[in-house]
PDB file of C-alpha atoms and ligand atoms in Angstrom:
ATOM      1  CA  UNK A   1     -65.106  54.660 -55.369  1.00 44.00           C
ATOM      2  CA  UNK A   2     -61.956  53.034 -56.759  1.00 48.00           C
ATOM      3  CA  UNK A   3     -58.688  52.509 -55.242  1.00 49.00           C
ATOM      4  CA  UNK A   4     -55.803  53.861 -57.115  1.00 63.00           C
ATOM      5  CA  UNK A   5     -52.920  53.395 -54.715  1.00 84.00           C
ATOM      6  CA  UNK A   6     -50.113  51.508 -56.380  1.00 86.00           C
ATOM      7  CA  UNK A   7     -48.901  48.164 -55.145  1.00 66.00           C
ATOM      8  CA  UNK A   8     -45.376  48.335 -53.808  1.00 81.00           C
ATOM      9  CA  UNK A   9     -45.928  45.538 -51.165  1.00 70.00           C
ATOM     10  CA  UNK A  10     -43.122  43.208 -52.213  1.00 62.00           C
ATOM     11  CA  UNK A  11     -40.713  45.982 -53.540  1.00 67.00           C
ATOM     12  CA  UNK A  12     -38.274  45.972 -50.640  1.00 65.00           C
ATOM     13  CA  UNK A  13     -36.070  42.981 -49.989  1.00 70.00           C
ATOM     14  CA  UNK A  14     -37.374  40.536 -47.270  1.00 68.00           C
ATOM     15  CA  UNK A  15     -35.265  38.329 -45.279  1.00 76.00           C
ATOM     16  CA  UNK A  16     -38.151  35.971 -44.537  1.00 80.00           C
ATOM     17  CA  UNK A  17     -41.340  35.836 -46.915  1.00 72.00           C
ATOM     18  CA  UNK A  18     -44.453  34.889 -44.955  1.00 79.00           C
ATOM     19  CA  UNK A  19     -47.710  33.510 -46.546  1.00 76.00           C
ATOM     20  CA  UNK A  20     -49.799  35.905 -48.525  1.00 65.00           C
ATOM     21  CA  UNK A  21     -52.878  37.183 -46.794  1.00 68.00           C
ATOM     22  CA  UNK A  22     -55.802  39.492 -47.774  1.00 74.00           C
ATOM     23  CA  UNK A  23     -55.258  41.996 -45.098  1.00 78.00           C
ATOM     24  CA  UNK A  24     -55.594  45.815 -44.884  1.00 84.00           C
ATOM     25  CA  UNK A  25     -52.275  46.411 -46.711  1.00 84.00           C
ATOM     26  CA  UNK A  26     -53.504  44.245 -49.641  1.00 78.00           C
ATOM     27  CA  UNK A  27     -56.856  45.748 -49.691  1.00 89.00           C
ATOM     28  CA  UNK A  28     -55.338  49.291 -49.848  1.00 83.00           C
ATOM     29  CA  UNK A  29     -53.592  48.459 -52.986  1.00 80.00           C
ATOM     30  CA  UNK A  30     -55.869  45.524 -54.405  1.00 89.00           C
ATOM     31  CA  UNK A  31     -57.369  47.345 -57.580  1.00 92.00           C
ATOM     32  CA  UNK A  32     -53.755  48.142 -58.815  1.00 86.00           C
ATOM     33  CA  UNK A  33     -52.428  44.555 -57.732  1.00 86.00           C
ATOM     34  CA  UNK A  34     -55.025  42.622 -59.459  1.00 94.00           C
ATOM     35  CA  UNK A  35     -55.038  44.475 -62.665  1.00 92.00           C
ATOM     36  CA  UNK A  36     -51.184  44.332 -62.897  1.00 87.00           C
ATOM     37  CA  UNK A  37     -51.029  40.715 -61.970  1.00 92.00           C
ATOM     38  CA  UNK A  38     -53.910  39.039 -63.745  1.00 96.00           C
ATOM     39  CA  UNK A  39     -53.764  39.158 -67.495  1.00 96.00           C
ATOM     40  CA  UNK A  40     -57.155  39.763 -68.777  1.00 96.00           C
ATOM     41  CA  UNK A  41     -58.665  40.688 -65.289  1.00 97.00           C
ATOM     42  CA  UNK A  42     -60.782  43.602 -66.714  1.00 97.00           C
ATOM     43  CA  UNK A  43     -61.980  41.508 -69.751  1.00 98.00           C
ATOM     44  CA  UNK A  44     -63.220  38.731 -67.294  1.00 98.00           C
ATOM     45  CA  UNK A  45     -64.964  41.207 -65.120  1.00 98.00           C
ATOM     46  CA  UNK A  46     -66.585  42.949 -68.121  1.00 98.00           C
ATOM     47  CA  UNK A  47     -67.798  39.725 -69.550  1.00 98.00           C
ATOM     48  CA  UNK A  48     -69.229  38.753 -66.309  1.00 98.00           C
ATOM     49  CA  UNK A  49     -71.803  41.382 -66.936  1.00 98.00           C
ATOM     50  CA  UNK A  50     -72.433  40.026 -70.300  1.00 98.00           C
ATOM     51  CA  UNK A  51     -73.055  36.364 -68.988  1.00 98.00           C
ATOM     52  CA  UNK A  52     -75.052  37.582 -66.042  1.00 97.00           C
ATOM     53  CA  UNK A  53     -77.401  39.592 -68.439  1.00 97.00           C
ATOM     54  CA  UNK A  54     -78.158  36.484 -70.208  1.00 98.00           C
ATOM     55  CA  UNK A  55     -78.527  34.022 -67.423  1.00 98.00           C
ATOM     56  CA  UNK A  56     -79.893  35.653 -64.378  1.00 98.00           C
ATOM     57  CA  UNK A  57     -83.429  34.752 -64.249  1.00 98.00           C
ATOM     58  CA  UNK A  58     -86.357  36.499 -62.490  1.00 98.00           C
ATOM     59  CA  UNK A  59     -86.610  35.886 -58.815  1.00 98.00           C
ATOM     60  CA  UNK A  60     -83.289  34.126 -58.343  1.00 98.00           C
ATOM     61  CA  UNK A  61     -80.074  34.594 -56.503  1.00 98.00           C
ATOM     62  CA  UNK A  62     -76.802  35.602 -57.964  1.00 98.00           C
ATOM     63  CA  UNK A  63     -73.574  34.973 -56.094  1.00 98.00           C
ATOM     64  CA  UNK A  64     -70.164  36.521 -56.037  1.00 98.00           C
ATOM     65  CA  UNK A  65     -67.982  34.098 -54.138  1.00 98.00           C
ATOM     66  CA  UNK A  66     -64.701  35.609 -53.062  1.00 98.00           C
ATOM     67  CA  UNK A  67     -65.960  39.031 -54.024  1.00 98.00           C
ATOM     68  CA  UNK A  68     -62.830  41.072 -52.879  1.00 97.00           C
ATOM     69  CA  UNK A  69     -63.843  44.620 -53.589  1.00 96.00           C
ATOM     70  CA  UNK A  70     -66.953  43.831 -55.409  1.00 97.00           C
ATOM     71  CA  UNK A  71     -65.822  44.230 -59.067  1.00 97.00           C
ATOM     72  CA  UNK A  72     -67.860  41.190 -60.352  1.00 98.00           C
ATOM     73  CA  UNK A  73     -70.782  42.203 -57.960  1.00 98.00           C
ATOM     74  CA  UNK A  74     -71.007  45.477 -59.626  1.00 98.00           C
ATOM     75  CA  UNK A  75     -70.610  43.935 -63.178  1.00 98.00           C
ATOM     76  CA  UNK A  76     -73.415  41.465 -62.509  1.00 98.00           C
ATOM     77  CA  UNK A  77     -75.537  44.250 -60.804  1.00 98.00           C
ATOM     78  CA  UNK A  78     -75.362  46.440 -63.926  1.00 97.00           C
ATOM     79  CA  UNK A  79     -75.837  43.489 -66.137  1.00 97.00           C
ATOM     80  CA  UNK A  80     -78.912  41.762 -64.697  1.00 97.00           C
ATOM     81  CA  UNK A  81     -82.030  42.478 -66.814  1.00 95.00           C
ATOM     82  CA  UNK A  82     -84.515  40.191 -65.021  1.00 97.00           C
ATOM     83  CA  UNK A  83     -86.697  41.232 -62.333  1.00 97.00           C
ATOM     84  CA  UNK A  84     -86.408  40.572 -58.608  1.00 97.00           C
ATOM     85  CA  UNK A  85     -82.820  39.184 -58.516  1.00 98.00           C
ATOM     86  CA  UNK A  86     -80.584  39.641 -55.493  1.00 98.00           C
ATOM     87  CA  UNK A  87     -76.861  39.505 -55.308  1.00 98.00           C
ATOM     88  CA  UNK A  88     -75.072  37.840 -52.389  1.00 98.00           C
ATOM     89  CA  UNK A  89     -71.321  38.771 -52.352  1.00 98.00           C
ATOM     90  CA  UNK A  90     -69.140  36.781 -49.810  1.00 98.00           C
ATOM     91  CA  UNK A  91     -65.517  37.305 -48.655  1.00 98.00           C
ATOM     92  CA  UNK A  92     -63.820  36.025 -45.663  1.00 97.00           C
ATOM     93  CA  UNK A  93     -61.387  38.970 -45.487  1.00 96.00           C
ATOM     94  CA  UNK A  94     -62.753  41.427 -42.961  1.00 96.00           C
ATOM     95  CA  UNK A  95     -60.743  44.242 -44.525  1.00 94.00           C
ATOM     96  CA  UNK A  96     -62.106  43.364 -47.885  1.00 96.00           C
ATOM     97  CA  UNK A  97     -65.723  43.180 -46.746  1.00 97.00           C
ATOM     98  CA  UNK A  98     -65.481  46.592 -45.148  1.00 96.00           C
ATOM     99  CA  UNK A  99     -64.131  48.364 -48.267  1.00 96.00           C
ATOM    100  CA  UNK A 100     -66.429  46.204 -50.732  1.00 97.00           C
ATOM    101  CA  UNK A 101     -69.477  47.610 -48.454  1.00 97.00           C
ATOM    102  CA  UNK A 102     -68.345  51.288 -49.042  1.00 96.00           C
ATOM    103  CA  UNK A 103     -67.950  50.769 -52.762  1.00 96.00           C
ATOM    104  CA  UNK A 104     -71.282  49.064 -53.361  1.00 97.00           C
ATOM    105  CA  UNK A 105     -72.976  51.733 -51.153  1.00 96.00           C
ATOM    106  CA  UNK A 106     -71.506  54.247 -53.376  1.00 96.00           C
ATOM    107  CA  UNK A 107     -73.081  52.720 -56.445  1.00 97.00           C
ATOM    108  CA  UNK A 108     -76.512  53.281 -57.410  1.00 93.00           C
ATOM    109  CA  UNK A 109     -78.705  50.477 -59.001  1.00 94.00           C
ATOM    110  CA  UNK A 110     -82.022  48.706 -58.148  1.00 92.00           C
ATOM    111  CA  UNK A 111     -80.459  45.154 -57.770  1.00 97.00           C
ATOM    112  CA  UNK A 112     -80.085  44.633 -53.972  1.00 97.00           C
ATOM    113  CA  UNK A 113     -76.759  43.367 -52.847  1.00 98.00           C
ATOM    114  CA  UNK A 114     -75.961  41.590 -49.445  1.00 98.00           C
ATOM    115  CA  UNK A 115     -72.273  41.666 -48.479  1.00 98.00           C
ATOM    116  CA  UNK A 116     -71.423  38.888 -46.192  1.00 98.00           C
ATOM    117  CA  UNK A 117     -68.257  38.141 -44.356  1.00 98.00           C
ATOM    118  CA  UNK A 118     -67.910  34.370 -44.366  1.00 98.00           C
ATOM    119  CA  UNK A 119     -65.702  31.518 -45.698  1.00 98.00           C
ATOM    120  CA  UNK A 120     -67.540  30.571 -48.878  1.00 98.00           C
ATOM    121  CA  UNK A 121     -67.385  26.955 -47.875  1.00 98.00           C
ATOM    122  CA  UNK A 122     -69.759  27.930 -45.067  1.00 97.00           C
ATOM    123  CA  UNK A 123     -72.268  29.777 -47.313  1.00 96.00           C
ATOM    124  CA  UNK A 124     -75.717  28.698 -48.055  1.00 96.00           C
ATOM    125  CA  UNK A 125     -76.316  28.715 -51.822  1.00 98.00           C
ATOM    126  CA  UNK A 126     -79.890  28.439 -53.027  1.00 98.00           C
ATOM    127  CA  UNK A 127     -81.987  29.410 -56.025  1.00 98.00           C
ATOM    128  CA  UNK A 128     -78.934  30.477 -58.011  1.00 98.00           C
ATOM    129  CA  UNK A 129     -79.201  31.346 -61.541  1.00 98.00           C
ATOM    130  CA  UNK A 130     -75.632  32.834 -61.839  1.00 98.00           C
ATOM    131  CA  UNK A 131     -72.524  32.007 -59.350  1.00 98.00           C
ATOM    132  CA  UNK A 132     -69.415  33.805 -59.939  1.00 98.00           C
ATOM    133  CA  UNK A 133     -66.208  32.605 -58.559  1.00 98.00           C
ATOM    134  CA  UNK A 134     -63.405  34.678 -60.226  1.00 98.00           C
ATOM    135  CA  UNK A 135     -59.898  33.748 -59.186  1.00 98.00           C
ATOM    136  CA  UNK A 136     -60.895  32.265 -55.724  1.00 98.00           C
ATOM    137  CA  UNK A 137     -61.119  28.413 -55.944  1.00 98.00           C
ATOM    138  CA  UNK A 138     -57.306  28.381 -56.228  1.00 97.00           C
ATOM    139  CA  UNK A 139     -57.115  29.954 -52.706  1.00 96.00           C
ATOM    140  CA  UNK A 140     -59.192  26.869 -51.108  1.00 97.00           C
ATOM    141  CA  UNK A 141     -57.444  23.774 -49.878  1.00 96.00           C
ATOM    142  CA  UNK A 142     -57.260  21.413 -52.750  1.00 96.00           C
ATOM    143  CA  UNK A 143     -59.165  18.911 -50.472  1.00 97.00           C
ATOM    144  CA  UNK A 144     -62.043  21.239 -50.188  1.00 97.00           C
ATOM    145  CA  UNK A 145     -62.643  22.114 -53.842  1.00 98.00           C
ATOM    146  CA  UNK A 146     -64.778  19.282 -54.780  1.00 98.00           C
ATOM    147  CA  UNK A 147     -67.128  20.242 -52.041  1.00 98.00           C
ATOM    148  CA  UNK A 148     -67.325  23.776 -52.944  1.00 98.00           C
ATOM    149  CA  UNK A 149     -68.253  23.103 -56.596  1.00 98.00           C
ATOM    150  CA  UNK A 150     -70.744  20.326 -55.501  1.00 98.00           C
ATOM    151  CA  UNK A 151     -72.456  22.939 -53.180  1.00 98.00           C
ATOM    152  CA  UNK A 152     -72.709  25.544 -56.031  1.00 98.00           C
ATOM    153  CA  UNK A 153     -74.127  22.916 -58.297  1.00 98.00           C
ATOM    154  CA  UNK A 154     -76.764  21.585 -55.710  1.00 98.00           C
ATOM    155  CA  UNK A 155     -77.771  25.485 -55.038  1.00 98.00           C
ATOM    156  CA  UNK A 156     -78.104  26.334 -58.803  1.00 98.00           C
ATOM    157  CA  UNK A 157     -81.316  26.111 -60.754  1.00 98.00           C
ATOM    158  CA  UNK A 158     -81.691  24.188 -63.960  1.00 98.00           C
ATOM    159  CA  UNK A 159     -80.378  26.568 -66.818  1.00 98.00           C
ATOM    160  CA  UNK A 160     -78.142  28.405 -64.357  1.00 98.00           C
ATOM    161  CA  UNK A 161     -74.497  29.053 -64.919  1.00 98.00           C
ATOM    162  CA  UNK A 162     -71.274  29.032 -62.892  1.00 98.00           C
ATOM    163  CA  UNK A 163     -68.522  31.444 -64.039  1.00 98.00           C
ATOM    164  CA  UNK A 164     -65.161  30.033 -62.830  1.00 98.00           C
ATOM    165  CA  UNK A 165     -62.108  31.955 -63.444  1.00 98.00           C
ATOM    166  CA  UNK A 166     -58.687  30.525 -62.364  1.00 98.00           C
ATOM    167  CA  UNK A 167     -55.045  30.494 -62.693  1.00 97.00           C
ATOM    168  CA  UNK A 168     -54.057  27.153 -63.987  1.00 98.00           C
ATOM    169  CA  UNK A 169     -51.223  24.827 -64.222  1.00 97.00           C
ATOM    170  CA  UNK A 170     -50.301  22.818 -67.498  1.00 97.00           C
ATOM    171  CA  UNK A 171     -49.583  19.207 -67.487  1.00 96.00           C
ATOM    172  CA  UNK A 172     -46.709  19.477 -69.996  1.00 97.00           C
ATOM    173  CA  UNK A 173     -43.788  21.014 -68.322  1.00 97.00           C
ATOM    174  CA  UNK A 174     -42.552  22.918 -71.331  1.00 98.00           C
ATOM    175  CA  UNK A 175     -45.868  24.454 -71.803  1.00 97.00           C
ATOM    176  CA  UNK A 176     -46.212  25.361 -68.224  1.00 97.00           C
ATOM    177  CA  UNK A 177     -42.751  27.029 -68.280  1.00 97.00           C
ATOM    178  CA  UNK A 178     -43.623  29.163 -71.203  1.00 98.00           C
ATOM    179  CA  UNK A 179     -47.135  30.110 -69.670  1.00 97.00           C
ATOM    180  CA  UNK A 180     -45.357  31.106 -66.390  1.00 95.00           C
ATOM    181  CA  UNK A 181     -42.758  33.017 -68.092  1.00 95.00           C
ATOM    182  CA  UNK A 182     -45.143  34.911 -70.067  1.00 97.00           C
ATOM    183  CA  UNK A 183     -47.157  35.811 -66.928  1.00 95.00           C
ATOM    184  CA  UNK A 184     -43.981  37.011 -65.258  1.00 93.00           C
ATOM    185  CA  UNK A 185     -42.995  38.964 -68.278  1.00 95.00           C
ATOM    186  CA  UNK A 186     -46.651  40.481 -68.151  1.00 95.00           C
ATOM    187  CA  UNK A 187     -46.135  41.586 -64.507  1.00 91.00           C
ATOM    188  CA  UNK A 188     -42.678  43.070 -65.508  1.00 93.00           C
ATOM    189  CA  UNK A 189     -44.115  44.963 -68.347  1.00 93.00           C
ATOM    190  CA  UNK A 190     -46.691  46.406 -65.723  1.00 89.00           C
ATOM    191  CA  UNK A 191     -43.701  47.751 -63.644  1.00 84.00           C
ATOM    192  CA  UNK A 192     -43.078  45.045 -61.060  1.00 82.00           C
ATOM    193  CA  UNK A 193     -39.298  44.259 -60.613  1.00 72.00           C
ATOM    194  CA  UNK A 194     -37.974  40.833 -60.834  1.00 78.00           C
ATOM    195  CA  UNK A 195     -37.507  40.673 -57.067  1.00 77.00           C
ATOM    196  CA  UNK A 196     -41.264  41.834 -56.639  1.00 72.00           C
ATOM    197  CA  UNK A 197     -42.129  39.136 -58.769  1.00 68.00           C
ATOM    198  CA  UNK A 198     -40.245  36.367 -57.158  1.00 74.00           C
ATOM    199  CA  UNK A 199     -40.948  37.520 -53.410  1.00 73.00           C
ATOM    200  CA  UNK A 200     -44.703  37.576 -54.235  1.00 73.00           C
ATOM    201  CA  UNK A 201     -44.552  34.012 -56.066  1.00 81.00           C
ATOM    202  CA  UNK A 202     -42.655  32.781 -52.702  1.00 79.00           C
ATOM    203  CA  UNK A 203     -45.495  34.339 -50.582  1.00 75.00           C
ATOM    204  CA  UNK A 204     -48.271  32.656 -52.795  1.00 73.00           C
ATOM    205  CA  UNK A 205     -46.442  29.255 -53.059  1.00 83.00           C
ATOM    206  CA  UNK A 206     -48.525  27.703 -50.362  1.00 85.00           C
ATOM    207  CA  UNK A 207     -51.621  29.721 -50.678  1.00 79.00           C
ATOM    208  CA  UNK A 208     -52.416  29.598 -54.298  1.00 91.00           C
ATOM    209  CA  UNK A 209     -52.375  26.110 -55.677  1.00 92.00           C
ATOM    210  CA  UNK A 210     -53.338  25.911 -59.365  1.00 96.00           C
ATOM    211  CA  UNK A 211     -55.191  23.003 -60.800  1.00 98.00           C
ATOM    212  CA  UNK A 212     -54.940  21.954 -64.440  1.00 98.00           C
ATOM    213  CA  UNK A 213     -57.833  22.768 -66.812  1.00 98.00           C
ATOM    214  CA  UNK A 214     -58.460  19.120 -66.973  1.00 98.00           C
ATOM    215  CA  UNK A 215     -58.905  18.776 -63.175  1.00 98.00           C
ATOM    216  CA  UNK A 216     -61.348  21.630 -63.262  1.00 98.00           C
ATOM    217  CA  UNK A 217     -63.479  20.313 -66.166  1.00 98.00           C
ATOM    218  CA  UNK A 218     -63.545  16.813 -64.482  1.00 98.00           C
ATOM    219  CA  UNK A 219     -64.490  18.376 -61.013  1.00 98.00           C
ATOM    220  CA  UNK A 220     -67.341  20.172 -62.796  1.00 98.00           C
ATOM    221  CA  UNK A 221     -68.596  17.373 -64.596  1.00 98.00           C
ATOM    222  CA  UNK A 222     -68.537  14.980 -61.483  1.00 98.00           C
ATOM    223  CA  UNK A 223     -70.526  17.524 -59.628  1.00 98.00           C
ATOM    224  CA  UNK A 224     -73.124  17.366 -62.320  1.00 98.00           C
ATOM    225  CA  UNK A 225     -72.611  20.560 -64.727  1.00 98.00           C
ATOM    226  CA  UNK A 226     -73.590  19.039 -68.018  1.00 97.00           C
ATOM    227  CA  UNK A 227     -71.231  21.125 -70.106  1.00 97.00           C
ATOM    228  CA  UNK A 228     -68.370  23.583 -69.312  1.00 98.00           C
ATOM    229  CA  UNK A 229     -66.733  25.754 -71.911  1.00 98.00           C
ATOM    230  CA  UNK A 230     -63.572  27.683 -71.729  1.00 98.00           C
ATOM    231  CA  UNK A 231     -64.732  31.301 -72.994  1.00 98.00           C
ATOM    232  CA  UNK A 232     -61.606  33.226 -72.050  1.00 98.00           C
ATOM    233  CA  UNK A 233     -57.874  32.213 -71.825  1.00 98.00           C
ATOM    234  CA  UNK A 234     -54.720  34.257 -71.420  1.00 98.00           C
ATOM    235  CA  UNK A 235     -51.430  32.576 -70.605  1.00 97.00           C
ATOM    236  CA  UNK A 236     -51.999  30.685 -67.334  1.00 97.00           C
ATOM    237  CA  UNK A 237     -55.355  32.270 -66.774  1.00 97.00           C
ATOM    238  CA  UNK A 238     -58.750  30.831 -67.857  1.00 98.00           C
ATOM    239  CA  UNK A 239     -62.396  31.333 -67.299  1.00 98.00           C
ATOM    240  CA  UNK A 240     -65.099  28.716 -67.838  1.00 98.00           C
ATOM    241  CA  UNK A 241     -68.828  28.933 -67.843  1.00 98.00           C
ATOM    242  CA  UNK A 242     -70.370  25.666 -66.499  1.00 98.00           C
ATOM    243  CA  UNK A 243     -74.145  24.886 -67.085  1.00 98.00           C
ATOM    244  CA  UNK A 244     -76.500  22.893 -65.159  1.00 98.00           C
TER     245      UNK A 244
HETATM  246  C1  GEK B 301     -62.582  39.860 -58.258  1.00 60.87           C
HETATM  247  N1  GEK B 301     -63.386  37.929 -57.233  1.00 60.87           N
HETATM  248  O1  GEK B 301     -62.244  41.147 -58.204  1.00 60.87           O
HETATM  249  N2  GEK B 301     -63.946  32.196 -48.275  1.00 60.87           N
HETATM  250  C2  GEK B 301     -64.194  33.408 -48.684  1.00 60.87           C
HETATM  251  N3  GEK B 301     -63.355  34.355 -49.512  1.00 60.87           N
HETATM  252  C3  GEK B 301     -62.208  33.853 -49.640  1.00 60.87           C
HETATM  253  C4  GEK B 301     -61.857  32.465 -49.331  1.00 60.87           C
HETATM  254  C5  GEK B 301     -62.672  31.928 -48.577  1.00 60.87           C
HETATM  255  N4  GEK B 301     -62.372  30.468 -48.364  1.00 60.87           N
HETATM  256  N5  GEK B 301     -60.539  32.279 -49.745  1.00 60.87           N
HETATM  257  C6  GEK B 301     -60.081  33.337 -50.325  1.00 60.87           C
HETATM  258  N6  GEK B 301     -61.184  34.397 -50.417  1.00 60.87           N
HETATM  259  C7  GEK B 301     -62.461  38.908 -57.085  1.00 60.87           C
HETATM  260  C8  GEK B 301     -61.079  38.568 -56.870  1.00 60.87           C
HETATM  261  S1  GEK B 301     -59.333  37.700 -55.029  1.00 60.87           S
HETATM  262  C9  GEK B 301     -58.226  37.062 -56.221  1.00 60.87           C
HETATM  263  C10 GEK B 301     -60.936  37.454 -56.006  1.00 60.87           C
HETATM  264  C11 GEK B 301     -56.799  37.306 -56.247  1.00 60.87           C
HETATM  265  C12 GEK B 301     -61.097  35.624 -50.938  1.00 60.87           C
HETATM  266  C13 GEK B 301     -59.922  36.537 -50.429  1.00 60.87           C
HETATM  267  O2  GEK B 301     -60.147  37.164 -49.284  1.00 60.87           O
HETATM  268  C14 GEK B 301     -59.769  37.576 -51.661  1.00 60.87           C
HETATM  269  O3  GEK B 301     -60.626  38.653 -51.482  1.00 60.87           O
HETATM  270  C15 GEK B 301     -60.344  36.709 -52.889  1.00 60.87           C
HETATM  271  O4  GEK B 301     -60.979  35.558 -52.319  1.00 60.87           O
HETATM  272  C16 GEK B 301     -59.384  36.361 -53.908  1.00 60.87           C
HETATM  273  O5  GEK B 301     -63.041  39.471 -59.454  1.00 60.87           O
HETATM  274  O6  GEK B 301     -56.498  38.410 -55.186  1.00 60.87           O
HETATM  275  O7  GEK B 301     -56.005  36.749 -57.057  1.00 60.87           O
END
């Protein structure tokens, strides 16, 4: 059950731009929005399956933190080869969770999935072999990010992995300008107008605050992850695999 409605949310001029929220309107166009907005999104989801296949261990839990419509959940579900794994998918948007439940119900696979509406900061994470946070930490208040990563580390078993995908900022302002400009060009070539790009950017300004790659790696290391590798990068989007 996929959602093919096209995203026109910011196509009309707005006098006032309010902060972006994951409400019903966003949910109704989410598939289209994320594919046309995040360079490499489909690759990150597809490779989440590849990583889960390798790292999910028998009798452990796998987490999709900030699951939206469950794309990473389904990727993991169909990748997991180990016995008796269970996936917990979490999102704090009621509209996302409702639609995610329908999508997961329509999918058939032996691996059980629990879909929970909660702030990921309030979730208990335990006995994890794979935790996935694809494009979500960026939406948490910067002051809560260390705590979130620490909570994942503490709930992960030795040998487990965290897949962390994020939009990033660059320390060098010329490089930052280049990456942002390529990201905007990516969106334009996917049919968004300059006005749509700029109104969406304004709406996300206080909501999506990117860290630099160095900040992510420092946070992962300080939480205790012994190594983190960038396994995917496209313009200002990266994905890391961090190992306990
Ligand atoms: C995917 N991972 O398709 N607690 C729980 N959920 C949250 C929180 C929070 N504190 N903050 C934001 N969210 C998905 C894509 S989208 C990325 C993730 C994007 C949720 C929010 O409701 C939304 O569903 C998701 O994180 C971010 O791989 O839209 O750029």
